[in-house]
Each structure stands twice: as C-alpha cells, then as structure tokens.
mmCIF file with all atom_site columns, C-alpha atoms in Angstrom:
data_model
loop_
_atom_site.group_PDB
_atom_site.id
_atom_site.type_symbol
_atom_site.label_atom_id
_atom_site.label_alt_id
_atom_site.label_comp_id
_atom_site.label_asym_id
_atom_site.label_entity_id
_atom_site.label_seq_id
_atom_site.pdbx_PDB_ins_code
_atom_site.Cartn_x
_atom_site.Cartn_y
_atom_site.Cartn_z
_atom_site.occupancy
_atom_site.B_iso_or_equiv
_atom_site.pdbx_formal_charge
_atom_site.auth_seq_id
_atom_site.auth_comp_id
_atom_site.auth_asym_id
_atom_site.auth_atom_id
_atom_site.pdbx_PDB_model_num
ATOM 1   C CA . MET A 1 1   ? 0.000   0.000  0.000   1.00 59.00 ? 21  MET A CA 1
ATOM 2   C CA . SER A 1 2   ? 1.314   3.429  -0.954  1.00 70.00 ? 22  SER A CA 1
ATOM 3   C CA . SER A 1 3   ? 1.691   6.334  1.447   1.00 86.00 ? 23  SER A CA 1
ATOM 4   C CA . ASP A 1 4   ? -0.817  9.167  1.228   1.00 87.00 ? 24  ASP A CA 1
ATOM 5   C CA . LYS A 1 5   ? 1.851   11.483 -0.207  1.00 89.00 ? 25  LYS A CA 1
ATOM 6   C CA . GLN A 1 6   ? 2.644   9.023  -2.983  1.00 91.00 ? 26  GLN A CA 1
ATOM 7   C CA . LEU A 1 7   ? -1.043  8.526  -3.706  1.00 89.00 ? 27  LEU A CA 1
ATOM 8   C CA . ILE A 1 8   ? -1.673  12.273 -3.909  1.00 91.00 ? 28  ILE A CA 1
ATOM 9   C CA . ARG A 1 9   ? 1.282   12.772 -6.263  1.00 92.00 ? 29  ARG A CA 1
ATOM 10  C CA . SER A 1 10  ? -0.031  10.020 -8.534  1.00 92.00 ? 30  SER A CA 1
ATOM 11  C CA . ILE A 1 11  ? -3.619  11.279 -8.361  1.00 92.00 ? 31  ILE A CA 1
ATOM 12  C CA . LYS A 1 12  ? -2.472  14.781 -9.328  1.00 91.00 ? 32  LYS A CA 1
ATOM 13  C CA . GLU A 1 13  ? -0.943  13.200 -12.443 1.00 91.00 ? 33  GLU A CA 1
ATOM 14  C CA . GLY A 1 14  ? -4.289  11.550 -13.268 1.00 90.00 ? 34  GLY A CA 1
ATOM 15  C CA . ASP A 1 15  ? -3.547  7.999  -12.043 1.00 90.00 ? 35  ASP A CA 1
ATOM 16  C CA . SER A 1 16  ? -6.987  6.452  -11.526 1.00 89.00 ? 36  SER A CA 1
ATOM 17  C CA . LYS A 1 17  ? -5.519  3.351  -9.825  1.00 93.00 ? 37  LYS A CA 1
ATOM 18  C CA . SER A 1 18  ? -4.050  5.547  -7.066  1.00 91.00 ? 38  SER A CA 1
ATOM 19  C CA . PHE A 1 19  ? -7.385  7.313  -6.720  1.00 92.00 ? 39  PHE A CA 1
ATOM 20  C CA . GLU A 1 20  ? -9.094  3.941  -6.359  1.00 92.00 ? 40  GLU A CA 1
ATOM 21  C CA . GLU A 1 21  ? -6.570  2.924  -3.702  1.00 93.00 ? 41  GLU A CA 1
ATOM 22  C CA . LEU A 1 22  ? -7.191  6.156  -1.765  1.00 92.00 ? 42  LEU A CA 1
ATOM 23  C CA . PHE A 1 23  ? -10.943 5.657  -2.094  1.00 92.00 ? 43  PHE A CA 1
ATOM 24  C CA . LYS A 1 24  ? -10.730 2.115  -0.704  1.00 92.00 ? 44  LYS A CA 1
ATOM 25  C CA . LYS A 1 25  ? -8.431  3.240  2.107   1.00 92.00 ? 45  LYS A CA 1
ATOM 26  C CA . TYR A 1 26  ? -10.748 5.952  3.449   1.00 92.00 ? 46  TYR A CA 1
ATOM 27  C CA . TYR A 1 27  ? -14.266 5.164  2.262   1.00 92.00 ? 47  TYR A CA 1
ATOM 28  C CA . ASP A 1 28  ? -15.404 2.850  5.087   1.00 90.00 ? 48  ASP A CA 1
ATOM 29  C CA . ARG A 1 29  ? -14.103 5.077  7.872   1.00 88.00 ? 49  ARG A CA 1
ATOM 30  C CA . PHE A 1 30  ? -15.738 8.206  6.524   1.00 90.00 ? 50  PHE A CA 1
ATOM 31  C CA . PHE A 1 31  ? -18.906 6.391  5.506   1.00 90.00 ? 51  PHE A CA 1
ATOM 32  C CA . SER A 1 32  ? -19.346 5.341  9.144   1.00 87.00 ? 52  SER A CA 1
ATOM 33  C CA . PHE A 1 33  ? -18.711 8.908  10.282  1.00 85.00 ? 53  PHE A CA 1
ATOM 34  C CA . ALA A 1 34  ? -21.201 10.434 7.814   1.00 86.00 ? 54  ALA A CA 1
ATOM 35  C CA . CYS A 1 35  ? -23.756 7.720  8.474   1.00 82.00 ? 55  CYS A CA 1
ATOM 36  C CA . ALA A 1 36  ? -23.532 8.219  12.234  1.00 79.00 ? 56  ALA A CA 1
ATOM 37  C CA . LEU A 1 37  ? -24.126 11.966 11.888  1.00 79.00 ? 57  LEU A CA 1
ATOM 38  C CA . LEU A 1 38  ? -26.892 11.737 9.294   1.00 77.00 ? 58  LEU A CA 1
ATOM 39  C CA . ASN A 1 39  ? -28.538 8.505  10.349  1.00 77.00 ? 59  ASN A CA 1
ATOM 40  C CA . ASP A 1 40  ? -29.221 7.991  6.630   1.00 81.00 ? 60  ASP A CA 1
ATOM 41  C CA . ARG A 1 41  ? -27.194 5.416  4.699   1.00 87.00 ? 61  ARG A CA 1
ATOM 42  C CA . ASP A 1 42  ? -28.177 6.677  1.218   1.00 88.00 ? 62  ASP A CA 1
ATOM 43  C CA . ALA A 1 43  ? -27.372 10.294 2.059   1.00 86.00 ? 63  ALA A CA 1
ATOM 44  C CA . ALA A 1 44  ? -24.021 9.246  3.529   1.00 89.00 ? 64  ALA A CA 1
ATOM 45  C CA . GLU A 1 45  ? -23.172 7.360  0.324   1.00 92.00 ? 65  GLU A CA 1
ATOM 46  C CA . ASP A 1 46  ? -24.182 10.338 -1.813  1.00 90.00 ? 66  ASP A CA 1
ATOM 47  C CA . ILE A 1 47  ? -22.093 12.698 0.279   1.00 91.00 ? 67  ILE A CA 1
ATOM 48  C CA . LEU A 1 48  ? -19.011 10.507 0.077   1.00 93.00 ? 68  LEU A CA 1
ATOM 49  C CA . GLN A 1 49  ? -19.424 10.075 -3.661  1.00 91.00 ? 69  GLN A CA 1
ATOM 50  C CA . ASN A 1 50  ? -19.670 13.863 -4.052  1.00 89.00 ? 70  ASN A CA 1
ATOM 51  C CA . VAL A 1 51  ? -16.571 14.427 -1.942  1.00 91.00 ? 71  VAL A CA 1
ATOM 52  C CA . PHE A 1 52  ? -14.496 11.870 -3.822  1.00 92.00 ? 72  PHE A CA 1
ATOM 53  C CA . LEU A 1 53  ? -15.765 13.171 -7.165  1.00 89.00 ? 73  LEU A CA 1
ATOM 54  C CA . LYS A 1 54  ? -14.746 16.717 -6.189  1.00 89.00 ? 74  LYS A CA 1
ATOM 55  C CA . LEU A 1 55  ? -11.374 15.397 -5.035  1.00 90.00 ? 75  LEU A CA 1
ATOM 56  C CA . TRP A 1 56  ? -10.828 13.754 -8.447  1.00 91.00 ? 76  TRP A CA 1
ATOM 57  C CA . THR A 1 57  ? -12.012 16.717 -10.502 1.00 88.00 ? 77  THR A CA 1
ATOM 58  C CA . GLY A 1 58  ? -9.920  19.141 -8.437  1.00 88.00 ? 78  GLY A CA 1
ATOM 59  C CA . ARG A 1 59  ? -6.920  16.831 -8.131  1.00 89.00 ? 79  ARG A CA 1
ATOM 60  C CA . GLU A 1 60  ? -4.467  19.378 -9.588  1.00 88.00 ? 80  GLU A CA 1
ATOM 61  C CA . ARG A 1 61  ? -4.989  21.558 -6.506  1.00 87.00 ? 81  ARG A CA 1
ATOM 62  C CA . LEU A 1 62  ? -4.202  18.805 -3.980  1.00 88.00 ? 82  LEU A CA 1
ATOM 63  C CA . ASP A 1 63  ? -1.200  19.377 -1.719  1.00 87.00 ? 83  ASP A CA 1
ATOM 64  C CA . GLU A 1 64  ? 0.681   16.182 -0.894  1.00 84.00 ? 84  GLU A CA 1
ATOM 65  C CA . ASN A 1 65  ? 2.159   17.886 2.191   1.00 86.00 ? 85  ASN A CA 1
ATOM 66  C CA . ARG A 1 66  ? -1.278  18.269 3.777   1.00 86.00 ? 86  ARG A CA 1
ATOM 67  C CA . SER A 1 67  ? -3.204  15.494 5.479   1.00 87.00 ? 87  SER A CA 1
ATOM 68  C CA . ILE A 1 68  ? -5.630  13.920 3.016   1.00 89.00 ? 88  ILE A CA 1
ATOM 69  C CA . SER A 1 69  ? -7.547  12.462 5.953   1.00 87.00 ? 89  SER A CA 1
ATOM 70  C CA . ASN A 1 70  ? -8.178  15.961 7.349   1.00 85.00 ? 90  ASN A CA 1
ATOM 71  C CA . TYR A 1 71  ? -9.053  17.252 3.877   1.00 87.00 ? 91  TYR A CA 1
ATOM 72  C CA . LEU A 1 72  ? -11.642 14.483 3.477   1.00 89.00 ? 92  LEU A CA 1
ATOM 73  C CA . LEU A 1 73  ? -13.042 15.040 6.981   1.00 86.00 ? 93  LEU A CA 1
ATOM 74  C CA . VAL A 1 74  ? -13.549 18.776 6.399   1.00 83.00 ? 94  VAL A CA 1
ATOM 75  C CA . SER A 1 75  ? -15.013 18.163 2.931   1.00 86.00 ? 95  SER A CA 1
ATOM 76  C CA . ILE A 1 76  ? -17.436 15.557 4.274   1.00 88.00 ? 96  ILE A CA 1
ATOM 77  C CA . ARG A 1 77  ? -18.424 17.774 7.189   1.00 84.00 ? 97  ARG A CA 1
ATOM 78  C CA . ASN A 1 78  ? -19.174 20.631 4.773   1.00 80.00 ? 98  ASN A CA 1
ATOM 79  C CA . GLU A 1 79  ? -21.199 18.355 2.498   1.00 84.00 ? 99  GLU A CA 1
ATOM 80  C CA . ILE A 1 80  ? -23.188 17.105 5.496   1.00 82.00 ? 100 ILE A CA 1
ATOM 81  C CA . TYR A 1 81  ? -24.131 20.646 6.526   1.00 77.00 ? 101 TYR A CA 1
ATOM 82  C CA . ASP A 1 82  ? -25.052 21.534 2.953   1.00 72.00 ? 102 ASP A CA 1
ATOM 83  C CA . TYR A 1 83  ? -27.220 18.421 2.854   1.00 76.00 ? 103 TYR A CA 1
ATOM 84  C CA . LEU A 1 84  ? -28.890 19.260 6.174   1.00 74.00 ? 104 LEU A CA 1
ATOM 85  C CA . CYS A 1 85  ? -29.627 22.794 5.034   1.00 62.00 ? 105 CYS A CA 1
ATOM 86  C CA . LEU A 1 86  ? -31.239 21.543 1.835   1.00 64.00 ? 106 LEU A CA 1
ATOM 87  C CA . LYS A 1 87  ? -33.072 18.570 3.340   1.00 56.00 ? 107 LYS A CA 1
ATOM 88  C CA . TYR A 1 88  ? -34.020 19.698 6.838   1.00 49.00 ? 108 TYR A CA 1
ATOM 89  C CA . ASN A 1 89  ? -37.571 18.436 6.432   1.00 39.00 ? 109 ASN A CA 1
ATOM 90  C CA . ARG A 1 90  ? -36.575 14.964 5.300   1.00 40.00 ? 110 ARG A CA 1
ATOM 91  C CA . THR A 1 91  ? -37.430 12.030 7.532   1.00 37.00 ? 111 THR A CA 1
ATOM 92  C CA . VAL A 1 92  ? -34.394 10.466 9.172   1.00 38.00 ? 112 VAL A CA 1
ATOM 93  C CA . VAL A 1 93  ? -34.055 6.674  8.808   1.00 36.00 ? 113 VAL A CA 1
ATOM 94  C CA . HIS A 1 94  ? -32.092 4.097  10.766  1.00 36.00 ? 114 HIS A CA 1
ATOM 95  C CA . CYS A 1 95  ? -28.581 3.584  9.444   1.00 38.00 ? 115 CYS A CA 1
ATOM 96  C CA . GLU A 1 96  ? -26.180 0.674  9.738   1.00 39.00 ? 116 GLU A CA 1
ATOM 97  C CA . PRO A 1 97  ? -22.548 0.904  8.655   1.00 40.00 ? 117 PRO A CA 1
ATOM 98  C CA . PRO A 1 98  ? -21.549 -1.323 5.748   1.00 43.00 ? 118 PRO A CA 1
ATOM 99  C CA . ASP A 1 99  ? -20.325 -4.867 6.337   1.00 43.00 ? 119 ASP A CA 1
ATOM 100 C CA . ARG A 1 100 ? -16.595 -4.542 6.646   1.00 41.00 ? 120 ARG A CA 1
ATOM 101 C CA . GLU A 1 101 ? -13.655 -5.339 8.859   1.00 43.00 ? 121 GLU A CA 1
ATOM 102 C CA . GLU A 1 102 ? -13.720 -3.852 12.319  1.00 44.00 ? 122 GLU A CA 1
ATOM 103 C CA . HIS A 1 103 ? -12.720 -0.283 11.465  1.00 45.00 ? 123 HIS A CA 1
ATOM 104 C CA . SER A 1 104 ? -15.170 0.956  14.075  1.00 43.00 ? 124 SER A CA 1
ATOM 105 C CA . SER A 1 105 ? -12.613 0.159  16.745  1.00 46.00 ? 125 SER A CA 1
ATOM 106 C CA . ASP A 1 106 ? -10.394 2.815  15.202  1.00 56.00 ? 126 ASP A CA 1
ATOM 107 C CA . THR A 1 107 ? -9.615  5.143  18.096  1.00 64.00 ? 127 THR A CA 1
ATOM 108 C CA . GLU A 1 108 ? -9.286  8.221  15.916  1.00 63.00 ? 128 GLU A CA 1
ATOM 109 C CA . GLU A 1 109 ? -12.740 7.642  14.435  1.00 60.00 ? 129 GLU A CA 1
ATOM 110 C CA . LYS A 1 110 ? -14.332 7.161  17.859  1.00 62.00 ? 130 LYS A CA 1
ATOM 111 C CA . ILE A 1 111 ? -12.694 10.300 19.239  1.00 68.00 ? 131 ILE A CA 1
ATOM 112 C CA . MET A 1 112 ? -13.742 12.301 16.177  1.00 66.00 ? 132 MET A CA 1
ATOM 113 C CA . TYR A 1 113 ? -17.323 11.068 16.511  1.00 62.00 ? 133 TYR A CA 1
ATOM 114 C CA . MET A 1 114 ? -17.470 11.750 20.267  1.00 67.00 ? 134 MET A CA 1
ATOM 115 C CA . GLU A 1 115 ? -16.041 15.260 19.851  1.00 70.00 ? 135 GLU A CA 1
ATOM 116 C CA . THR A 1 116 ? -18.483 16.064 17.072  1.00 69.00 ? 136 THR A CA 1
ATOM 117 C CA . SER A 1 117 ? -21.422 14.723 19.092  1.00 67.00 ? 137 SER A CA 1
ATOM 118 C CA . ARG A 1 118 ? -20.414 16.777 22.151  1.00 72.00 ? 138 ARG A CA 1
ATOM 119 C CA . MET A 1 119 ? -20.008 19.877 20.014  1.00 73.00 ? 139 MET A CA 1
ATOM 120 C CA . LEU A 1 120 ? -23.420 19.379 18.388  1.00 75.00 ? 140 LEU A CA 1
ATOM 121 C CA . ASP A 1 121 ? -25.052 18.875 21.803  1.00 74.00 ? 141 ASP A CA 1
ATOM 122 C CA . ARG A 1 122 ? -23.413 22.051 23.136  1.00 77.00 ? 142 ARG A CA 1
ATOM 123 C CA . ILE A 1 123 ? -24.501 24.096 20.106  1.00 79.00 ? 143 ILE A CA 1
ATOM 124 C CA . ILE A 1 124 ? -28.082 22.843 20.413  1.00 80.00 ? 144 ILE A CA 1
ATOM 125 C CA . ARG A 1 125 ? -28.170 23.617 24.168  1.00 81.00 ? 145 ARG A CA 1
ATOM 126 C CA . GLU A 1 126 ? -27.020 27.198 23.440  1.00 85.00 ? 146 GLU A CA 1
ATOM 127 C CA . MET A 1 127 ? -29.824 27.878 20.940  1.00 87.00 ? 147 MET A CA 1
ATOM 128 C CA . PRO A 1 128 ? -32.762 30.044 22.016  1.00 90.00 ? 148 PRO A CA 1
ATOM 129 C CA . PRO A 1 129 ? -35.384 27.829 23.719  1.00 89.00 ? 149 PRO A CA 1
ATOM 130 C CA . GLN A 1 130 ? -37.962 27.971 20.892  1.00 91.00 ? 150 GLN A CA 1
ATOM 131 C CA . ARG A 1 131 ? -35.363 27.205 18.190  1.00 90.00 ? 151 ARG A CA 1
ATOM 132 C CA . GLN A 1 132 ? -33.898 24.404 20.281  1.00 87.00 ? 152 GLN A CA 1
ATOM 133 C CA . LYS A 1 133 ? -37.322 22.840 20.840  1.00 89.00 ? 153 LYS A CA 1
ATOM 134 C CA . ILE A 1 134 ? -38.254 23.041 17.148  1.00 90.00 ? 154 ILE A CA 1
ATOM 135 C CA . PHE A 1 135 ? -34.891 21.656 16.038  1.00 85.00 ? 155 PHE A CA 1
ATOM 136 C CA . MET A 1 136 ? -35.128 18.766 18.506  1.00 82.00 ? 156 MET A CA 1
ATOM 137 C CA . MET A 1 137 ? -38.671 17.945 17.346  1.00 85.00 ? 157 MET A CA 1
ATOM 138 C CA . SER A 1 138 ? -37.490 18.005 13.734  1.00 83.00 ? 158 SER A CA 1
ATOM 139 C CA . ARG A 1 139 ? -34.321 15.991 14.179  1.00 75.00 ? 159 ARG A CA 1
ATOM 140 C CA . TYR A 1 140 ? -34.892 13.733 17.153  1.00 70.00 ? 160 TYR A CA 1
ATOM 141 C CA . GLN A 1 141 ? -38.646 13.182 17.032  1.00 73.00 ? 161 GLN A CA 1
ATOM 142 C CA . GLN A 1 142 ? -38.628 13.146 13.212  1.00 77.00 ? 162 GLN A CA 1
ATOM 143 C CA . MET A 1 143 ? -41.570 15.545 12.980  1.00 83.00 ? 163 MET A CA 1
ATOM 144 C CA . SER A 1 144 ? -42.303 17.514 9.815   1.00 88.00 ? 164 SER A CA 1
ATOM 145 C CA . ALA A 1 145 ? -42.537 21.308 9.851   1.00 89.00 ? 165 ALA A CA 1
ATOM 146 C CA . LYS A 1 146 ? -46.314 21.015 9.545   1.00 92.00 ? 166 LYS A CA 1
ATOM 147 C CA . GLU A 1 147 ? -46.552 18.657 12.548  1.00 91.00 ? 167 GLU A CA 1
ATOM 148 C CA . ILE A 1 148 ? -44.328 20.933 14.635  1.00 91.00 ? 168 ILE A CA 1
ATOM 149 C CA . ALA A 1 149 ? -46.348 23.987 13.645  1.00 92.00 ? 169 ALA A CA 1
ATOM 150 C CA . GLU A 1 150 ? -49.586 22.275 14.704  1.00 92.00 ? 170 GLU A CA 1
ATOM 151 C CA . ALA A 1 151 ? -48.100 21.001 17.985  1.00 91.00 ? 171 ALA A CA 1
ATOM 152 C CA . LEU A 1 152 ? -46.709 24.429 18.960  1.00 92.00 ? 172 LEU A CA 1
ATOM 153 C CA . ASP A 1 153 ? -49.497 26.531 17.412  1.00 93.00 ? 173 ASP A CA 1
ATOM 154 C CA . LEU A 1 154 ? -47.075 28.316 15.072  1.00 92.00 ? 174 LEU A CA 1
ATOM 155 C CA . SER A 1 155 ? -47.063 28.985 11.361  1.00 94.00 ? 175 SER A CA 1
ATOM 156 C CA . ILE A 1 156 ? -45.172 26.558 9.125   1.00 91.00 ? 176 ILE A CA 1
ATOM 157 C CA . ARG A 1 157 ? -42.982 29.469 7.926   1.00 93.00 ? 177 ARG A CA 1
ATOM 158 C CA . THR A 1 158 ? -41.983 30.223 11.536  1.00 93.00 ? 178 THR A CA 1
ATOM 159 C CA . VAL A 1 159 ? -41.040 26.595 12.102  1.00 92.00 ? 179 VAL A CA 1
ATOM 160 C CA . GLU A 1 160 ? -39.092 26.462 8.831   1.00 91.00 ? 180 GLU A CA 1
ATOM 161 C CA . ARG A 1 161 ? -37.304 29.687 9.738   1.00 92.00 ? 181 ARG A CA 1
ATOM 162 C CA . HIS A 1 162 ? -36.281 28.295 13.155  1.00 91.00 ? 182 HIS A CA 1
ATOM 163 C CA . ILE A 1 163 ? -34.966 25.112 11.542  1.00 87.00 ? 183 ILE A CA 1
ATOM 164 C CA . HIS A 1 164 ? -33.069 27.152 8.959   1.00 88.00 ? 184 HIS A CA 1
ATOM 165 C CA . LEU A 1 165 ? -31.544 29.334 11.701  1.00 89.00 ? 185 LEU A CA 1
ATOM 166 C CA . ALA A 1 166 ? -30.629 26.266 13.776  1.00 86.00 ? 186 ALA A CA 1
ATOM 167 C CA . LEU A 1 167 ? -28.835 24.710 10.798  1.00 82.00 ? 187 LEU A CA 1
ATOM 168 C CA . GLN A 1 168 ? -27.143 28.037 10.128  1.00 83.00 ? 188 GLN A CA 1
ATOM 169 C CA . ASP A 1 169 ? -25.955 28.140 13.769  1.00 79.00 ? 189 ASP A CA 1
ATOM 170 C CA . LEU A 1 170 ? -24.520 24.653 13.398  1.00 76.00 ? 190 LEU A CA 1
ATOM 171 C CA . ARG A 1 171 ? -22.797 25.503 10.163  1.00 74.00 ? 191 ARG A CA 1
ATOM 172 C CA . ASN A 1 172 ? -21.314 28.772 11.434  1.00 74.00 ? 192 ASN A CA 1
ATOM 173 C CA . ILE A 1 173 ? -19.915 27.284 14.601  1.00 70.00 ? 193 ILE A CA 1
ATOM 174 C CA . LEU A 1 174 ? -18.572 24.076 13.031  1.00 62.00 ? 194 LEU A CA 1
ATOM 175 C CA . SER A 1 175 ? -16.952 25.697 10.002  1.00 55.00 ? 195 SER A CA 1
#
C-alpha cells in the first residue's frame, strides 16, 4: 500500500488506480462517520461520492504535504451541513454501517465522533429555547414542519425559519 503522499502525487498526475486505492483506504471510515451523523445510509453514500468526485475533478490543486484524511473530513463535514440545510424536512431513517472489517474500533474515528457529538449537543443547548425545541422535534422526534407547527401553534414558515436558523448556527460554529 502506498503512502498518502505518494497517492496524492499520482492522483495529481491523473492515475486512476491511485485514486481507487485512496478511495478504498478511506471510504469505510468516513462512511461510518457520515452515516452516524446523518442517520441515513443513502445520504451518507451520496455525500461521500460527491466528496471523492470533487477530489478527483480538483486533483491538480491537492497538496501532498497536507493530510488527506483531514481534507476528506472537512469536505465531508461541509457536504453534510449543505445536505442538512437543503433537506431539513426529510425524515431520518435508521442507518447501519456497511459490512466490513472492524474499522469501528479505530480510536481516531471514535474520538472524532465523540467530539463532534459533544459539540453538536453544546450548540443545540445554546440555541434560544424555541429554536432548540423546534430543532429537537425536527431531528430527534422526526416531525415535519407542519406537525411541529400544529403542535406548537405556530405557522409553518416560523417553524421552517427556526430550523433554517438552527442549521445556520450549526454551520457557522462548526466551520
């Protein structure tokens, strides 16, 4: 197996085999990460495919002296927030990581997931009470904007605005 630096050099030159090797090296780890945050297997797959496609199409700009793992993590995080902003009303489904070797015992992955979860919890706790309640109903109770509006006697636009602002808070703090 090649080092990340060697892979990046080869990818920059258009070597699709090196790109495939990099994809196989990181896909499972970051799929688990995205899936855990989104709780949606299909969305996680789409996000990873987008990130790797952007990596390939922008390969000339890659820097072999920078951590590709960090680059992928930041790219995936940004794609997740874009997805959440666009799909905040979508119903969340149960997600299982793909069948694979035990990468979930990877300490770095667990730490990254725990830190992200703690940060998300802190951000949500710091939201204004109404926004926090609406966001929690949307994300954790899987209620639609219409259901939330009826339950809280608010307009659907007000609920949508609170969800939008909550996602904006998350994006601003995490980026």
